[in-house]
Coordinates of C-alpha atoms in Angstrom, one line a residue:
M1 CA 118.2 47.6 51.6
A2 CA 117.0 51.2 49.6
L3 CA 119.6 52.9 48.0
V4 CA 119.2 57.1 46.3
Q5 CA 120.9 57.1 43.3
G6 CA 123.5 59.4 42.6
I7 CA 124.9 58.8 46.3
D8 CA 127.7 56.6 47.8
T9 CA 126.3 53.4 48.7
D10 CA 126.0 53.3 52.4
V11 CA 124.8 57.6 52.2
V12 CA 121.6 57.5 52.8
I13 CA 119.6 53.8 54.3
G14 CA 122.2 51.2 56.2
V15 CA 120.3 49.6 57.5
T16 CA 116.2 47.7 57.5
D17 CA 114.4 51.5 57.7
T18 CA 110.5 51.8 58.4
L19 CA 110.0 53.2 54.5
T20 CA 112.0 50.1 53.9
E21 CA 110.1 47.5 55.2
R22 CA 106.5 49.1 54.4
S23 CA 108.1 49.5 50.7
S24 CA 108.8 45.9 50.1
I25 CA 105.0 44.8 51.4
I26 CA 103.5 47.0 49.2
R27 CA 105.6 46.0 46.4
D28 CA 104.6 42.3 46.9
E29 CA 100.6 43.6 47.1
A30 CA 98.3 42.5 43.9
V31 CA 96.5 46.0 42.9
M32 CA 93.6 45.1 40.7
W33 CA 94.0 48.1 38.4
Q34 CA 90.9 47.1 35.8
P35 CA 87.9 48.6 38.1
L36 CA 89.9 52.1 38.3
L37 CA 89.3 51.9 35.0
R38 CA 85.6 50.9 35.0
S39 CA 85.1 53.8 36.6
A40 CA 87.0 56.2 35.1
V41 CA 90.0 56.4 38.0
I42 CA 92.4 56.3 35.1
K43 CA 92.4 56.8 31.5
E44 CA 93.1 53.7 29.0
H45 CA 96.1 55.0 27.8
D46 CA 97.6 54.8 31.5
Y47 CA 95.8 51.3 32.0
S48 CA 97.3 49.9 29.7
I49 CA 100.6 50.5 30.0
V50 CA 100.1 50.5 34.3
A51 CA 98.2 47.0 34.0
A52 CA 101.5 45.5 31.8
Y53 CA 104.2 46.7 33.5
D54 CA 103.3 46.3 36.8
Q55 CA 103.6 42.5 36.1
M56 CA 106.7 42.9 35.4
N57 CA 109.3 41.0 37.8
S58 CA 112.6 43.1 38.0
D59 CA 114.0 42.6 35.6
Q60 CA 111.5 42.8 33.0
K61 CA 110.9 46.0 33.9
T62 CA 114.5 47.4 34.0
A63 CA 114.3 45.6 30.1
H64 CA 111.1 47.8 29.2
L65 CA 112.3 50.8 30.8
H66 CA 114.6 51.2 28.5
K67 CA 112.9 50.9 25.2
N68 CA 109.1 52.9 27.0
G69 CA 110.5 54.6 30.1
L70 CA 109.1 57.8 29.3
N71 CA 105.8 56.8 28.5
V72 CA 105.3 54.6 31.8
V73 CA 106.9 57.6 34.0
R74 CA 104.1 59.9 32.4
T75 CA 101.4 56.8 33.0
L76 CA 103.1 56.9 36.5
L77 CA 102.6 60.7 37.5
N78 CA 99.4 60.6 35.9
L79 CA 98.0 58.3 38.4
T80 CA 99.8 59.9 41.5
V81 CA 97.6 62.7 40.6
S82 CA 94.2 60.5 39.4
I83 CA 94.1 58.1 41.9
S84 CA 92.8 59.2 45.5
N85 CA 92.8 55.5 46.8
E86 CA 95.6 55.5 49.6
K87 CA 96.6 51.7 49.9
I88 CA 96.5 51.7 45.2
L89 CA 98.4 55.3 45.3
S90 CA 100.5 54.1 47.9
H91 CA 101.7 51.2 45.4
V92 CA 101.6 53.7 42.1
L93 CA 104.3 55.8 45.0
V94 CA 106.8 52.3 45.2
L95 CA 106.5 51.7 41.2
V96 CA 108.0 55.4 40.6
N97 CA 110.3 55.2 43.6
D98 CA 111.8 52.0 42.1
V99 CA 111.9 53.6 38.5
L100 CA 114.5 56.3 41.0
A101 CA 116.6 53.1 41.7
D102 CA 118.5 53.2 38.4
K103 CA 119.5 57.1 38.2
D104 CA 120.0 57.1 34.7
N105 CA 116.4 57.6 35.0
I106 CA 115.9 60.5 35.9
R107 CA 116.2 61.5 32.1
Y108 CA 112.4 60.6 31.8
F109 CA 111.1 62.4 34.4
E110 CA 113.2 65.4 32.9
E111 CA 111.8 65.1 29.6
V112 CA 107.8 64.7 31.0
E113 CA 108.5 68.6 31.3
T114 CA 109.4 69.7 27.5
E115 CA 107.7 65.8 25.6
K116 CA 103.6 66.0 25.1
G117 CA 102.0 63.6 25.7
E118 CA 98.8 62.2 23.7
D119 CA 96.5 65.2 25.2
G120 CA 99.3 67.2 23.6
K121 CA 100.2 68.4 27.3
T122 CA 103.3 68.4 29.5
L123 CA 103.7 67.2 32.6
S124 CA 104.8 68.1 36.4
A125 CA 108.0 65.6 36.9
W126 CA 108.0 66.6 40.6
E127 CA 104.2 68.9 41.9
P128 CA 102.7 65.6 42.1
F129 CA 104.7 64.4 44.9
L130 CA 104.6 68.4 46.5
N131 CA 101.3 68.0 46.7
L132 CA 101.0 64.6 48.1
L133 CA 102.9 66.0 51.6
N134 CA 99.2 67.4 52.5
R135 CA 98.0 63.8 52.7
T136 CA 97.4 62.2 56.3
D137 CA 98.7 58.6 55.0
V138 CA 102.4 58.6 56.7
F139 CA 103.7 56.0 54.0
I140 CA 102.5 58.4 51.1
V141 CA 104.0 62.0 52.4
N142 CA 107.4 60.4 53.6
M143 CA 107.4 58.4 50.6
S144 CA 106.3 61.6 47.8
S145 CA 109.1 64.2 50.1
L146 CA 111.3 60.9 48.8
I147 CA 110.6 60.9 45.6
L148 CA 110.4 64.6 45.3
A149 CA 114.2 65.2 46.6
K150 CA 115.4 63.2 44.8
V151 CA 113.2 64.5 41.5
I152 CA 114.8 67.8 42.0
S153 CA 118.6 67.2 42.7
T154 CA 119.4 63.6 40.8
G155 CA 118.9 65.1 37.2
S156 CA 118.6 68.6 36.1
L157 CA 115.4 69.4 37.8
R158 CA 115.5 72.2 39.9
L159 CA 112.7 73.3 42.3
D160 CA 111.6 77.0 41.8
A161 CA 112.1 79.4 45.3
K162 CA 108.8 79.5 46.8
N163 CA 108.0 76.0 46.7
L164 CA 111.6 75.4 47.4
T165 CA 111.3 77.1 50.9
W166 CA 108.1 76.2 51.6
F167 CA 109.7 72.0 51.1
I168 CA 112.7 73.2 53.5
N169 CA 110.4 74.2 56.1
W170 CA 108.2 71.2 55.5
Q171 CA 111.4 68.9 56.2
A172 CA 112.6 71.1 59.3
G173 CA 109.4 69.7 60.7
Q174 CA 109.5 66.6 60.4
L175 CA 112.7 66.6 62.5
L176 CA 111.9 65.3 65.6
Q177 CA 113.7 62.1 67.2
N178 CA 110.5 59.8 67.5
N179 CA 109.7 60.4 63.8
T180 CA 109.1 56.7 62.5
Y181 CA 110.5 58.1 59.0
L182 CA 113.1 60.4 60.6
H183 CA 115.8 57.9 58.2
T184 CA 113.3 59.4 55.4
I185 CA 113.5 62.9 55.9
L186 CA 117.3 62.6 56.1
A187 CA 117.7 60.8 53.6
S188 CA 116.1 63.1 51.4
Q189 CA 118.6 66.1 52.7
Q190 CA 121.3 64.2 52.3
I191 CA 120.2 64.3 48.4
M192 CA 119.3 67.4 48.7
L193 CA 122.1 69.4 50.1
R194 CA 124.2 67.5 47.0
V195 CA 122.9 70.3 45.3
T196 CA 124.6 74.1 46.2
E197 CA 121.7 76.0 45.7
Y198 CA 119.6 74.1 48.3
R199 CA 121.7 75.1 50.5
Q200 CA 121.7 78.5 51.6
P201 CA 117.8 78.3 52.2
F202 CA 118.2 75.2 54.5
V203 CA 121.0 76.6 56.6
H204 CA 118.4 79.7 56.9
S205 CA 115.5 78.0 57.7
S206 CA 115.8 76.0 61.7
C207 CA 117.4 72.1 60.2
L208 CA 120.4 72.7 61.7
D209 CA 118.2 73.8 64.6
K210 CA 115.9 70.5 64.8
M211 CA 119.7 68.7 64.0
L212 CA 121.4 69.8 66.7
N213 CA 118.8 68.6 69.2
I214 CA 118.7 65.2 67.7
L215 CA 122.3 64.2 67.7
S216 CA 122.4 65.5 71.3
T217 CA 120.3 62.9 72.5
R218 CA 120.9 58.8 72.0
I219 CA 119.7 57.9 68.0
S220 CA 121.0 55.0 66.4
F221 CA 124.6 55.4 64.4
Q222 CA 122.5 55.4 61.0
L223 CA 121.3 58.7 62.4
Q224 CA 124.3 59.9 63.4
Y225 CA 125.8 59.0 60.1
Q226 CA 123.3 60.8 57.8
I227 CA 123.2 63.5 60.3
V228 CA 126.9 64.0 60.1
F229 CA 127.0 63.7 56.4
C230 CA 124.3 66.6 55.6
L231 CA 127.2 69.0 58.2
W232 CA 129.9 67.7 56.4
L233 CA 128.2 68.7 52.6
L234 CA 127.6 72.5 54.2
S235 CA 131.1 72.6 55.6
F236 CA 133.1 72.8 51.8
R237 CA 131.4 76.5 52.2
T238 CA 133.2 78.7 54.7
T239 CA 129.6 81.0 55.1
Y240 CA 128.4 78.4 56.6
C241 CA 131.2 77.3 58.8
F242 CA 130.9 79.5 61.5
K243 CA 126.9 77.9 62.0
L244 CA 128.2 74.4 62.2
L245 CA 130.7 75.0 65.0
E246 CA 128.0 74.1 67.6
F247 CA 127.8 70.6 66.2
I248 CA 131.8 70.0 67.4
K249 CA 130.8 69.4 71.1
P250 CA 128.1 66.5 70.0
T251 CA 130.3 64.9 68.3
A252 CA 133.0 65.1 69.4
E253 CA 131.6 62.9 72.2
I254 CA 129.4 61.0 69.2
L255 CA 133.4 60.4 67.9
R256 CA 134.7 58.8 71.8
Q257 CA 132.1 56.1 71.7
A258 CA 131.9 55.2 67.9
I259 CA 132.2 51.8 66.4
K260 CA 131.2 51.9 63.2
E261 CA 133.7 52.4 60.8
K262 CA 131.4 54.5 58.8
V263 CA 130.7 57.0 61.7
I264 CA 134.3 58.3 62.3
R265 CA 135.0 58.3 58.6
I266 CA 132.0 61.3 58.0
I267 CA 132.5 63.0 61.3
M268 CA 136.5 63.0 60.7
Q269 CA 135.9 64.5 56.9
F270 CA 133.4 66.8 58.4
Y271 CA 135.9 67.7 60.8
R272 CA 138.4 68.3 58.7
N273 CA 136.8 70.3 56.0
I274 CA 135.7 73.2 58.6
L275 CA 139.6 73.6 60.2
D276 CA 140.5 74.1 56.2
N277 CA 137.3 76.4 55.2
H278 CA 136.5 78.1 58.6
T279 CA 137.8 81.6 58.0
S280 CA 139.5 81.2 61.7
P281 CA 140.2 77.8 62.4
R282 CA 141.4 78.4 65.4
K283 CA 137.8 78.7 66.7
P284 CA 136.6 75.0 65.5
A285 CA 140.4 73.9 66.7
E286 CA 139.7 75.1 70.6
L287 CA 136.0 73.2 70.7
M288 CA 137.6 70.4 69.4
I289 CA 140.2 70.8 71.9
Q290 CA 137.4 71.2 74.5
G291 CA 136.0 68.0 73.5
K292 CA 139.0 65.8 73.8
V293 CA 139.4 65.2 70.2
Q294 CA 143.2 65.4 69.9
V295 CA 142.8 62.5 72.6
T296 CA 140.3 60.5 70.4
V297 CA 142.5 61.0 67.1
G298 CA 145.8 60.0 69.1
Q299 CA 144.0 56.8 70.2
L300 CA 142.7 56.3 66.3
T301 CA 146.0 57.0 65.1
E302 CA 146.9 53.7 66.7
K303 CA 144.7 51.9 64.5
N304 CA 144.8 49.4 61.7
W305 CA 142.5 51.7 59.5
K306 CA 141.5 49.4 55.5
D307 CA 140.0 52.5 54.8
E308 CA 143.4 55.2 53.2
D309 CA 140.7 58.0 53.7
I310 CA 140.2 57.7 57.4
K311 CA 143.7 57.1 57.9
D312 CA 144.8 60.3 56.4
D313 CA 142.0 62.2 57.3
V314 CA 143.0 61.0 61.5
E315 CA 146.1 62.6 60.8
Q316 CA 145.6 65.2 59.3
V317 CA 142.9 66.7 62.1
K318 CA 145.8 65.5 64.5
T319 CA 148.1 67.5 63.1
V320 CA 146.1 70.7 63.1
L321 CA 145.4 70.0 66.7
D322 CA 148.7 69.7 68.4
T323 CA 150.4 72.6 66.0
M324 CA 147.5 74.4 67.5
L325 CA 147.5 73.0 71.2
Q326 CA 151.6 74.1 70.7
D327 CA 150.3 77.4 69.5
M328 CA 148.5 78.0 73.0
S329 CA 149.5 79.0 76.2
T330 CA 148.9 76.7 79.2
F331 CA 146.4 79.1 80.5
D332 CA 144.7 78.9 76.8
S333 CA 145.0 74.7 77.4
Y334 CA 143.8 75.4 80.9
L335 CA 140.6 77.2 79.9
A336 CA 139.7 75.2 76.7
E337 CA 139.5 72.0 79.1
V338 CA 137.7 73.8 81.5
K339 CA 134.7 75.0 79.1
S340 CA 135.0 71.2 77.8
G341 CA 133.5 70.0 81.4
K342 CA 135.8 67.5 81.1
L343 CA 139.0 67.4 83.8
E344 CA 141.4 64.9 84.5
W345 CA 144.1 64.8 86.8
S346 CA 146.8 66.2 84.7
P347 CA 149.9 68.9 85.2
L348 CA 148.0 71.7 84.0
H349 CA 146.5 71.2 87.7
T350 CA 149.0 68.9 89.8
N351 CA 152.1 71.7 88.6
P352 CA 152.7 73.5 91.6
A353 CA 155.0 76.0 88.4
F354 CA 151.4 76.5 86.7
W355 CA 149.7 77.7 89.3
R356 CA 152.4 80.0 90.0
E357 CA 152.2 81.5 87.1
N358 CA 148.6 81.5 86.2
A359 CA 146.5 81.4 89.4
Q360 CA 145.7 84.8 89.5
K361 CA 144.3 84.6 85.6
L362 CA 141.6 83.1 86.8
N363 CA 139.9 86.5 87.9
Q364 CA 139.9 87.8 84.3
N365 CA 136.9 88.4 82.3
D366 CA 134.8 88.9 85.7
H367 CA 135.9 85.2 87.6
E368 CA 135.2 84.1 84.2
V369 CA 137.3 80.6 85.4
L370 CA 135.5 80.5 88.6
R371 CA 132.0 80.6 87.5
M372 CA 132.8 78.3 85.3
I373 CA 134.4 76.0 87.7
K374 CA 131.1 76.6 89.9
I375 CA 128.9 75.5 87.5
L376 CA 130.6 71.9 87.1
L377 CA 131.1 71.8 91.3
K378 CA 127.3 72.5 90.9
D379 CA 125.9 70.3 88.1
E380 CA 128.4 67.7 87.3
R381 CA 128.5 64.2 88.3
D382 CA 132.3 62.9 86.4
P383 CA 134.1 62.1 90.2
T384 CA 137.6 62.6 88.3
T385 CA 136.1 66.5 87.1
L386 CA 134.3 67.2 91.1
A387 CA 137.9 65.7 92.2
V388 CA 139.8 68.2 90.4
C389 CA 137.6 70.7 90.5
A390 CA 138.0 71.1 94.5
H391 CA 141.6 70.3 94.1
D392 CA 142.0 73.8 91.7
V393 CA 139.4 75.5 94.0
G394 CA 142.5 75.1 96.5
E395 CA 145.9 75.8 94.7
Y396 CA 143.8 79.3 93.3
V397 CA 144.0 80.1 97.0
R398 CA 146.6 78.6 97.6
H399 CA 148.9 80.6 95.2
Y400 CA 146.8 83.2 95.7
P401 CA 145.9 84.2 99.3
V402 CA 143.6 87.1 98.2
G403 CA 141.2 84.9 96.3
K404 CA 139.8 83.7 99.3
F405 CA 137.6 86.3 99.1
N406 CA 136.6 85.8 95.8
I407 CA 135.6 82.3 96.6
E408 CA 134.1 83.3 99.2
K409 CA 132.2 85.9 96.7
L410 CA 131.1 83.8 94.5
G411 CA 129.8 80.9 96.5
L412 CA 132.8 78.5 95.6
K413 CA 133.5 77.5 99.1
E414 CA 129.7 76.1 100.0
R415 CA 129.8 73.9 96.5
V416 CA 133.2 72.8 98.3
V417 CA 131.4 71.9 101.2
C418 CA 129.0 70.0 99.8
L419 CA 131.0 67.9 98.2
L420 CA 131.7 66.0 102.1
E421 CA 129.1 64.2 100.8
N422 CA 130.2 62.7 98.1
D423 CA 130.4 59.2 97.8
D424 CA 133.4 58.8 96.4
P425 CA 136.1 59.0 98.4
K426 CA 139.0 61.3 96.2
V427 CA 136.4 63.5 95.4
K428 CA 135.7 63.9 99.7
A429 CA 139.3 64.4 99.6
A430 CA 139.8 66.7 97.5
A431 CA 137.5 68.4 98.9
L432 CA 138.6 68.1 102.0
L433 CA 141.7 69.5 101.6
A434 CA 140.8 72.2 99.1
L435 CA 139.0 73.6 102.3
Q436 CA 141.8 73.5 104.4
K437 CA 143.6 75.1 101.7
L438 CA 140.9 77.7 102.0
M439 CA 141.0 78.1 105.5
L440 CA 144.5 77.2 106.9
N441 CA 147.3 79.7 106.5
N442 CA 150.6 76.9 106.8
W443 CA 149.0 74.4 104.2
E444 CA 152.5 73.6 103.4
F445 CA 152.5 70.9 106.3
L446 CA 148.8 69.7 104.9
A447 CA 149.2 65.9 104.5
K448 CA 150.2 64.6 100.8
T449 CA 147.6 63.7 99.1
N450 CA 147.4 61.0 96.0
F451 CA 144.9 60.5 94.0

C-alpha cells in the first residue's frame, strides 16, 4: 500500500490502486544500466551511483540514503532528464517515489537546489517532473504528478504561481470518473491542499466542479473518502465555505449509505468544519436538514464508536442541527423537506393544525412550494414521496379552497391524475383522495384512508 508521507496513514491510498500495482511490477524488473553508459545517455558518475543503488534491497537502500542521500537524489533527477526510454524512465520514477516514502528524505530534494554538483551546477527538484506531464505514457505522467505534489508540498519547496496554476489546471483535466489513475490525481491534491497557499488557485480552478460531478455518481468508498478529504481541508477557510455548500447534498446521500468508518469520519469532520466556519451557519444547516442529515446522525449516535473523534463529531453536528431545527419555524422545516426532494409521512404533512396555519404560505414566492411539488410529481420515483406530494396538494385546497385555481393553473392536477396509473396502491389511493378534495366541496365525508 503506497502512502504519502506527512499525511495520515489512511488518507491517500487505502486500496490497491493502478499506480501501486504498476509500481510493484516495474520495481521488480531489472534494468541494464551499462548500455546507457556506453551510449552516453548517462554519465559515469550517475551510472556508478544508480547501478549500485538499484541492486540494494529495501533496508540497504534506507541505510545508503542516510549516508549518501543527496548524491542518490541528484543522480535520479539527472536520469529523469536524460533518459527517454519509457520502460527505464518508469523504473527511475519508481525509485524516486520510493525515496520519498520517508518524509525526511525531502531534505535531499531541497539541498539539490542549493548545493552544486560535480558539474558546478544546481538542479531544480521539481522541474523534471513538471516537464514529464507532457509525456504520453500514462504511468510516467501520473507517477510524475504524484512525485511533483510531494516535492512541492512536503518540505519547504514551493511551486511558483505560473507553474502552480498550470499544474492545478492539468489536474482538473484528469478529474474524470473513468480515469484509471483517479486515485493518484486525488492523492496529489490531498497532499497539495495541506499547503495553505495552494488552496486559492485550486478553488479558482474547475477542480471543485469536476469533483462534484464525480461525487454525484457511483464511485468507490476510497474515492469518496479522498474527495471529501480535500473538501475538509478547504473547509477550514471561511472564504471557501460558500463554494462548498453544493457538496452537502451528495455527501448527505453518501453518509446515509456509508459503511466504512473512515468515510463517515471524514464527512462528519467536513460538516463540523463548515458549520463552525461558514459566516452564516444556518445555510449549511438548512442544506443538511434538507438532506436528512439530522436523521442519519441520530442513527449514528446510537452506535458504539471505538474512535472518540467520530463520536464527538457526530454529537456536535447533531447538537447544531437539533438547535437549528428548533429555531426554524414549522413552515421552514416543511420547506426544507420539500427542497430535499424526499418526503415522508410526518406531522408536518398529516397534522390539520399545520395546514390551517400554513396552507396559504404555499403561495409565497410565486407559488415556489407548489412548483417544487409539481417537479417531484413529475420526476420522482419514490412511492412515499409521490404519495405525500399528492396528499399535500389535497390538504392545500382543503384548507385554502381558492387554491384550486392555482392547482389547475400550475398543472398540478394533471400530475396527480397521472398517479392514478402508478403501480403502487398507496400512491394511487393518495392521488384519488387528493382529486376528490379538488373536485368535491364536502370533503369531510370522504372515507378515512391510512397510508
